């Protein structure tokens, strides 16, 4: 199994631009999580999907952030418009039972 | 101005020593706990887990201890190796919810 696959690994964009981060969970996992990691705040849960349905999006910072999971093998996290304070590493994780997450390698986002 | 980042607790040990990393959790209703290891540039990696009906669990070179009375979790690494150098996170979960809450992390530095 290739594990959780995220793309791109690095993204540098200008303030105001739209950014789309992508995630392919492990086949058969029914839960998918988006986390953001910064030095200031550590690992923060942004949103959680179960069977492709968003269950808890209370961690999404504001309306500029949106996430979708159109099918069991793909999810996106979109930021529009992006701001410098969005710079962070964004991780996707998946799980079969809701525990014991497997994380992807992350996308390092830099907004200048 | 200069931003103030999260200052991670750091544990420095010599190769071959035993390491103990501690974690205090906040939710007395949490019933499942996991330790993750995060190496530079990578996503968190599952190490070992424990449920609240246990107070000790052993893996390969690692042992997790759970003290529910004082809400304390520890990770013991035997014969620490330079490859163990990483940031270690504890995570807790309440059976009523499907998401993990992560601690701030401890950096382990192993000198050869």
PDB file of C-alpha atoms in Angstrom:
ATOM      1  CA  UNK A   1       0.000   0.000   0.000  1.00  0.00           C
ATOM      2  CA  UNK A   2       1.363   3.428  -0.939  1.00  0.00           C
ATOM      3  CA  UNK A   3      -0.067   5.039   2.155  1.00  0.00           C
ATOM      4  CA  UNK A   4      -1.826   8.384   2.227  1.00  0.00           C
ATOM      5  CA  UNK A   5      -0.725  10.429  -0.762  1.00  0.00           C
ATOM      6  CA  UNK A   6      -0.731  14.206  -0.688  1.00  0.00           C
ATOM      7  CA  UNK A   7       0.065  16.668  -3.429  1.00  0.00           C
ATOM      8  CA  UNK A   8       1.788  18.928  -3.950  1.00  0.00           C
ATOM      9  CA  UNK A   9       4.600  18.469  -1.422  1.00  0.00           C
ATOM     10  CA  UNK A  10       5.411  22.172  -1.540  1.00  0.00           C
ATOM     11  CA  UNK A  11       3.340  25.115  -2.688  1.00  0.00           C
ATOM     12  CA  UNK A  12       4.405  28.727  -2.851  1.00  0.00           C
ATOM     13  CA  UNK A  13       1.754  31.197  -3.847  1.00  0.00           C
ATOM     14  CA  UNK A  14       1.026  34.880  -3.699  1.00  0.00           C
ATOM     15  CA  UNK A  15      -1.463  36.364  -1.312  1.00  0.00           C
ATOM     16  CA  UNK A  16      -4.933  36.411  -2.795  1.00  0.00           C
ATOM     17  CA  UNK A  17      -4.435  33.368  -4.985  1.00  0.00           C
ATOM     18  CA  UNK A  18      -6.457  30.188  -4.722  1.00  0.00           C
ATOM     19  CA  UNK A  19      -4.686  27.137  -3.369  1.00  0.00           C
ATOM     20  CA  UNK A  20      -5.892  23.547  -3.682  1.00  0.00           C
ATOM     21  CA  UNK A  21      -4.348  20.735  -1.696  1.00  0.00           C
ATOM     22  CA  UNK A  22      -5.068  17.144  -2.617  1.00  0.00           C
ATOM     23  CA  UNK A  23      -5.242  13.884  -0.725  1.00  0.00           C
ATOM     24  CA  UNK A  24      -5.693  10.234  -1.637  1.00  0.00           C
ATOM     25  CA  UNK A  25      -6.489   8.172   1.451  1.00  0.00           C
ATOM     26  CA  UNK A  26      -5.586   4.530   1.960  1.00  0.00           C
ATOM     27  CA  UNK A  27      -7.977   2.271   0.102  1.00  0.00           C
ATOM     28  CA  UNK A  28     -10.627   0.912   2.429  1.00  0.00           C
ATOM     29  CA  UNK A  29     -10.256   3.627   5.047  1.00  0.00           C
ATOM     30  CA  UNK A  30     -13.605   5.273   5.726  1.00  0.00           C
ATOM     31  CA  UNK A  31     -12.440   8.314   7.691  1.00  0.00           C
ATOM     32  CA  UNK A  32     -10.371  11.202   6.413  1.00  0.00           C
ATOM     33  CA  UNK A  33      -8.929  14.102   8.358  1.00  0.00           C
ATOM     34  CA  UNK A  34      -7.278  17.380   7.402  1.00  0.00           C
ATOM     35  CA  UNK A  35      -4.833  18.839   9.925  1.00  0.00           C
ATOM     36  CA  UNK A  36      -2.753  22.000   9.916  1.00  0.00           C
ATOM     37  CA  UNK A  37       0.592  22.182  11.706  1.00  0.00           C
ATOM     38  CA  UNK A  38       2.347  25.375  12.731  1.00  0.00           C
ATOM     39  CA  UNK A  39       4.997  26.146  15.282  1.00  0.00           C
ATOM     40  CA  UNK A  40       2.607  28.429  17.112  1.00  0.00           C
ATOM     41  CA  UNK A  41      -0.384  26.098  17.384  1.00  0.00           C
ATOM     42  CA  UNK A  42       0.927  22.595  16.780  1.00  0.00           C
ATOM     43  CA  UNK A  43      -1.384  20.098  15.051  1.00  0.00           C
ATOM     44  CA  UNK A  44      -4.916  21.384  14.608  1.00  0.00           C
ATOM     45  CA  UNK A  45      -7.837  19.424  13.198  1.00  0.00           C
ATOM     46  CA  UNK A  46      -9.519  21.343  10.405  1.00  0.00           C
ATOM     47  CA  UNK A  47     -12.194  18.939   9.185  1.00  0.00           C
ATOM     48  CA  UNK A  48     -13.153  15.287   9.417  1.00  0.00           C
ATOM     49  CA  UNK A  49     -15.036  13.151   6.886  1.00  0.00           C
ATOM     50  CA  UNK A  50     -16.660   9.799   7.511  1.00  0.00           C
ATOM     51  CA  UNK A  51     -17.805   7.798   4.485  1.00  0.00           C
ATOM     52  CA  UNK A  52     -17.189  10.909   2.346  1.00  0.00           C
ATOM     53  CA  UNK A  53     -19.532  13.042   4.454  1.00  0.00           C
ATOM     54  CA  UNK A  54     -18.171  16.018   6.431  1.00  0.00           C
ATOM     55  CA  UNK A  55     -18.831  15.293  10.093  1.00  0.00           C
ATOM     56  CA  UNK A  56     -16.995  18.043  11.938  1.00  0.00           C
ATOM     57  CA  UNK A  57     -15.690  21.201  10.288  1.00  0.00           C
ATOM     58  CA  UNK A  58     -15.527  23.292  13.433  1.00  0.00           C
ATOM     59  CA  UNK A  59     -11.763  23.582  13.035  1.00  0.00           C
ATOM     60  CA  UNK A  60     -11.934  25.279   9.654  1.00  0.00           C
ATOM     61  CA  UNK A  61     -10.539  28.762  10.354  1.00  0.00           C
ATOM     62  CA  UNK A  62     -12.951  30.779   8.258  1.00  0.00           C
ATOM     63  CA  UNK A  63     -14.976  30.843   5.095  1.00  0.00           C
ATOM     64  CA  UNK A  64     -11.860  31.109   2.981  1.00  0.00           C
ATOM     65  CA  UNK A  65     -11.271  27.434   3.719  1.00  0.00           C
ATOM     66  CA  UNK A  66     -13.353  24.677   2.154  1.00  0.00           C
ATOM     67  CA  UNK A  67     -12.940  20.922   1.841  1.00  0.00           C
ATOM     68  CA  UNK A  68     -14.593  18.318  -0.305  1.00  0.00           C
ATOM     69  CA  UNK A  69     -14.567  14.573  -0.594  1.00  0.00           C
ATOM     70  CA  UNK A  70     -16.337  13.670  -3.846  1.00  0.00           C
ATOM     71  CA  UNK A  71     -15.509   9.984  -3.493  1.00  0.00           C
ATOM     72  CA  UNK A  72     -13.792   7.535  -1.176  1.00  0.00           C
ATOM     73  CA  UNK A  73     -10.411   7.942  -2.850  1.00  0.00           C
ATOM     74  CA  UNK A  74     -10.007  11.697  -3.112  1.00  0.00           C
ATOM     75  CA  UNK A  75     -10.303  14.836  -1.030  1.00  0.00           C
ATOM     76  CA  UNK A  76      -9.350  18.467  -1.540  1.00  0.00           C
ATOM     77  CA  UNK A  77      -8.730  21.369   0.798  1.00  0.00           C
ATOM     78  CA  UNK A  78      -9.092  24.753  -0.858  1.00  0.00           C
ATOM     79  CA  UNK A  79      -8.089  28.170   0.394  1.00  0.00           C
ATOM     80  CA  UNK A  80      -9.485  31.148  -1.482  1.00  0.00           C
ATOM     81  CA  UNK A  81      -8.168  33.769  -1.183  1.00  0.00           C
ATOM     82  CA  UNK A  82      -4.946  32.712   0.508  1.00  0.00           C
ATOM     83  CA  UNK A  83      -3.220  34.908   3.103  1.00  0.00           C
ATOM     84  CA  UNK A  84       0.318  34.830   4.555  1.00  0.00           C
ATOM     85  CA  UNK A  85      -1.046  33.576   7.895  1.00  0.00           C
ATOM     86  CA  UNK A  86      -2.217  30.427   6.105  1.00  0.00           C
ATOM     87  CA  UNK A  87       1.407  29.368   5.692  1.00  0.00           C
ATOM     88  CA  UNK A  88       1.771  26.009   7.401  1.00  0.00           C
ATOM     89  CA  UNK A  89       2.147  22.308   6.754  1.00  0.00           C
ATOM     90  CA  UNK A  90      -1.175  20.706   5.919  1.00  0.00           C
ATOM     91  CA  UNK A  91      -1.568  17.010   6.633  1.00  0.00           C
ATOM     92  CA  UNK A  92      -4.180  14.588   5.452  1.00  0.00           C
ATOM     93  CA  UNK A  93      -4.760  11.395   7.437  1.00  0.00           C
ATOM     94  CA  UNK A  94      -7.046   8.432   6.975  1.00  0.00           C
ATOM     95  CA  UNK A  95      -8.335   5.708   9.229  1.00  0.00           C
ATOM     96  CA  UNK A  96     -10.386   2.567   8.968  1.00  0.00           C
ATOM     97  CA  UNK A  97     -11.957   2.653  12.400  1.00  0.00           C
ATOM     98  CA  UNK A  98     -11.605   6.290  13.444  1.00  0.00           C
ATOM     99  CA  UNK A  99      -8.507   5.606  15.482  1.00  0.00           C
ATOM    100  CA  UNK A 100      -4.875   4.951  14.641  1.00  0.00           C
ATOM    101  CA  UNK A 101      -4.625   7.490  11.834  1.00  0.00           C
ATOM    102  CA  UNK A 102      -2.145   7.110   8.993  1.00  0.00           C
ATOM    103  CA  UNK A 103      -0.763  10.469   7.939  1.00  0.00           C
ATOM    104  CA  UNK A 104       0.459  11.610   4.578  1.00  0.00           C
ATOM    105  CA  UNK A 105       3.761  13.419   4.121  1.00  0.00           C
ATOM    106  CA  UNK A 106       2.075  16.794   4.152  1.00  0.00           C
ATOM    107  CA  UNK A 107       1.972  19.852   1.921  1.00  0.00           C
ATOM    108  CA  UNK A 108       4.143  22.761   2.973  1.00  0.00           C
ATOM    109  CA  UNK A 109       2.281  25.920   1.979  1.00  0.00           C
ATOM    110  CA  UNK A 110       3.970  29.281   1.828  1.00  0.00           C
ATOM    111  CA  UNK A 111       1.878  32.332   1.029  1.00  0.00           C
ATOM    112  CA  UNK A 112       3.931  35.425   0.224  1.00  0.00           C
TER     113      UNK A 112
ATOM    114  CA  UNK B   1       8.144  41.951  14.426  1.00  0.00           C
ATOM    115  CA  UNK B   2       9.599  38.581  15.180  1.00  0.00           C
ATOM    116  CA  UNK B   3       7.019  35.887  15.784  1.00  0.00           C
ATOM    117  CA  UNK B   4       7.289  33.740  18.856  1.00  0.00           C
ATOM    118  CA  UNK B   5       7.093  30.119  17.974  1.00  0.00           C
ATOM    119  CA  UNK B   6       5.955  27.211  20.061  1.00  0.00           C
ATOM    120  CA  UNK B   7       8.865  26.210  22.290  1.00  0.00           C
ATOM    121  CA  UNK B   8       8.902  22.441  22.331  1.00  0.00           C
ATOM    122  CA  UNK B   9      10.175  20.659  25.424  1.00  0.00           C
ATOM    123  CA  UNK B  10      13.387  18.910  24.490  1.00  0.00           C
ATOM    124  CA  UNK B  11      14.900  15.731  25.865  1.00  0.00           C
ATOM    125  CA  UNK B  12      18.564  15.139  25.059  1.00  0.00           C
ATOM    126  CA  UNK B  13      20.013  11.665  25.635  1.00  0.00           C
ATOM    127  CA  UNK B  14      23.037   9.637  24.688  1.00  0.00           C
ATOM    128  CA  UNK B  15      22.791   6.702  22.349  1.00  0.00           C
ATOM    129  CA  UNK B  16      22.053   3.562  24.321  1.00  0.00           C
ATOM    130  CA  UNK B  17      20.278   5.369  27.161  1.00  0.00           C
ATOM    131  CA  UNK B  18      16.635   4.777  27.964  1.00  0.00           C
ATOM    132  CA  UNK B  19      14.343   7.716  27.199  1.00  0.00           C
ATOM    133  CA  UNK B  20      11.106   8.664  28.914  1.00  0.00           C
ATOM    134  CA  UNK B  21       8.760  11.156  27.298  1.00  0.00           C
ATOM    135  CA  UNK B  22       5.823  12.396  29.333  1.00  0.00           C
ATOM    136  CA  UNK B  23       2.406  13.715  28.422  1.00  0.00           C
ATOM    137  CA  UNK B  24      -0.397  15.128  30.533  1.00  0.00           C
ATOM    138  CA  UNK B  25      -3.844  14.862  29.012  1.00  0.00           C
ATOM    139  CA  UNK B  26      -6.812  16.966  29.943  1.00  0.00           C
ATOM    140  CA  UNK B  27      -9.979  14.998  29.255  1.00  0.00           C
ATOM    141  CA  UNK B  28     -10.847  12.440  31.916  1.00  0.00           C
ATOM    142  CA  UNK B  29     -13.324  10.904  29.463  1.00  0.00           C
ATOM    143  CA  UNK B  30     -10.571   9.990  27.002  1.00  0.00           C
ATOM    144  CA  UNK B  31     -10.300   6.244  26.640  1.00  0.00           C
ATOM    145  CA  UNK B  32      -7.803   5.734  23.857  1.00  0.00           C
ATOM    146  CA  UNK B  33      -4.298   7.089  23.562  1.00  0.00           C
ATOM    147  CA  UNK B  34      -1.650   6.994  20.879  1.00  0.00           C
ATOM    148  CA  UNK B  35       1.978   8.008  20.628  1.00  0.00           C
ATOM    149  CA  UNK B  36       3.203   9.367  17.297  1.00  0.00           C
ATOM    150  CA  UNK B  37       6.725  10.053  16.069  1.00  0.00           C
ATOM    151  CA  UNK B  38       7.377  12.859  13.587  1.00  0.00           C
ATOM    152  CA  UNK B  39      10.692  13.139  11.825  1.00  0.00           C
ATOM    153  CA  UNK B  40      11.715  16.324  10.076  1.00  0.00           C
ATOM    154  CA  UNK B  41       9.848  16.813   6.821  1.00  0.00           C
ATOM    155  CA  UNK B  42       7.534  13.856   7.381  1.00  0.00           C
ATOM    156  CA  UNK B  43       4.062  13.235   8.702  1.00  0.00           C
ATOM    157  CA  UNK B  44       3.410  11.817  12.172  1.00  0.00           C
ATOM    158  CA  UNK B  45       3.939   8.062  12.326  1.00  0.00           C
ATOM    159  CA  UNK B  46       2.045   5.715  14.661  1.00  0.00           C
ATOM    160  CA  UNK B  47       4.242   4.143  17.339  1.00  0.00           C
ATOM    161  CA  UNK B  48       2.018   2.506  19.936  1.00  0.00           C
ATOM    162  CA  UNK B  49      -1.451   2.833  21.417  1.00  0.00           C
ATOM    163  CA  UNK B  50      -3.189   1.963  24.656  1.00  0.00           C
ATOM    164  CA  UNK B  51      -6.784   1.809  25.820  1.00  0.00           C
ATOM    165  CA  UNK B  52      -7.986   3.066  29.159  1.00  0.00           C
ATOM    166  CA  UNK B  53      -8.632  -0.431  30.502  1.00  0.00           C
ATOM    167  CA  UNK B  54      -4.880  -1.025  30.488  1.00  0.00           C
ATOM    168  CA  UNK B  55      -2.057   0.702  32.346  1.00  0.00           C
ATOM    169  CA  UNK B  56       0.872  -0.647  30.373  1.00  0.00           C
ATOM    170  CA  UNK B  57       1.551  -1.855  26.863  1.00  0.00           C
ATOM    171  CA  UNK B  58       4.815  -2.932  25.309  1.00  0.00           C
ATOM    172  CA  UNK B  59       6.048  -2.892  21.776  1.00  0.00           C
ATOM    173  CA  UNK B  60       9.420  -3.303  20.191  1.00  0.00           C
ATOM    174  CA  UNK B  61      11.779  -1.162  22.329  1.00  0.00           C
ATOM    175  CA  UNK B  62       8.836   1.011  23.385  1.00  0.00           C
ATOM    176  CA  UNK B  63       6.507   0.894  26.368  1.00  0.00           C
ATOM    177  CA  UNK B  64       3.537   3.119  27.041  1.00  0.00           C
ATOM    178  CA  UNK B  65       2.326   3.682  30.599  1.00  0.00           C
ATOM    179  CA  UNK B  66      -1.049   5.155  31.449  1.00  0.00           C
ATOM    180  CA  UNK B  67      -1.971   6.630  34.816  1.00  0.00           C
ATOM    181  CA  UNK B  68      -5.628   7.598  34.658  1.00  0.00           C
ATOM    182  CA  UNK B  69      -5.653   8.867  38.234  1.00  0.00           C
ATOM    183  CA  UNK B  70      -3.389  11.773  37.375  1.00  0.00           C
ATOM    184  CA  UNK B  71      -4.171  11.801  33.638  1.00  0.00           C
ATOM    185  CA  UNK B  72      -0.603  11.055  32.658  1.00  0.00           C
ATOM    186  CA  UNK B  73       0.845   9.119  29.764  1.00  0.00           C
ATOM    187  CA  UNK B  74       4.469   8.233  29.177  1.00  0.00           C
ATOM    188  CA  UNK B  75       6.506   6.678  26.392  1.00  0.00           C
ATOM    189  CA  UNK B  76       9.612   4.761  27.287  1.00  0.00           C
ATOM    190  CA  UNK B  77      12.177   4.002  24.592  1.00  0.00           C
ATOM    191  CA  UNK B  78      14.804   1.429  25.455  1.00  0.00           C
ATOM    192  CA  UNK B  79      18.358   1.648  24.130  1.00  0.00           C
ATOM    193  CA  UNK B  80      17.672   4.915  22.317  1.00  0.00           C
ATOM    194  CA  UNK B  81      19.272   5.218  18.890  1.00  0.00           C
ATOM    195  CA  UNK B  82      20.114   8.271  16.761  1.00  0.00           C
ATOM    196  CA  UNK B  83      17.256   7.261  14.462  1.00  0.00           C
ATOM    197  CA  UNK B  84      14.857   7.853  17.337  1.00  0.00           C
ATOM    198  CA  UNK B  85      15.562  11.584  17.141  1.00  0.00           C
ATOM    199  CA  UNK B  86      12.226  13.199  16.299  1.00  0.00           C
ATOM    200  CA  UNK B  87       9.276  15.043  17.800  1.00  0.00           C
ATOM    201  CA  UNK B  88       6.956  12.769  19.763  1.00  0.00           C
ATOM    202  CA  UNK B  89       3.259  13.545  20.174  1.00  0.00           C
ATOM    203  CA  UNK B  90       0.707  11.998  22.443  1.00  0.00           C
ATOM    204  CA  UNK B  91      -2.891  11.974  21.256  1.00  0.00           C
ATOM    205  CA  UNK B  92      -6.121  11.225  23.103  1.00  0.00           C
ATOM    206  CA  UNK B  93      -9.586  10.266  22.026  1.00  0.00           C
ATOM    207  CA  UNK B  94     -12.966  10.070  23.657  1.00  0.00           C
ATOM    208  CA  UNK B  95     -14.980   7.059  22.547  1.00  0.00           C
ATOM    209  CA  UNK B  96     -17.904   9.382  21.991  1.00  0.00           C
ATOM    210  CA  UNK B  97     -15.969  11.178  19.261  1.00  0.00           C
ATOM    211  CA  UNK B  98     -13.980   9.948  16.318  1.00  0.00           C
ATOM    212  CA  UNK B  99     -11.169  12.466  16.300  1.00  0.00           C
ATOM    213  CA  UNK B 100      -7.843  12.557  18.078  1.00  0.00           C
ATOM    214  CA  UNK B 101      -6.605  15.572  20.014  1.00  0.00           C
ATOM    215  CA  UNK B 102      -2.842  15.994  19.829  1.00  0.00           C
ATOM    216  CA  UNK B 103      -0.500  17.345  22.460  1.00  0.00           C
ATOM    217  CA  UNK B 104       2.148  19.935  21.667  1.00  0.00           C
ATOM    218  CA  UNK B 105       4.986  17.450  21.291  1.00  0.00           C
ATOM    219  CA  UNK B 106       8.400  16.752  22.792  1.00  0.00           C
ATOM    220  CA  UNK B 107      11.604  16.828  20.797  1.00  0.00           C
ATOM    221  CA  UNK B 108      13.976  13.926  21.447  1.00  0.00           C
ATOM    222  CA  UNK B 109      17.613  14.470  20.515  1.00  0.00           C
ATOM    223  CA  UNK B 110      19.897  11.451  20.580  1.00  0.00           C
ATOM    224  CA  UNK B 111      23.632  11.976  20.502  1.00  0.00           C
ATOM    225  CA  UNK B 112      25.895   9.221  19.177  1.00  0.00           C
TER     226      UNK B 112
END
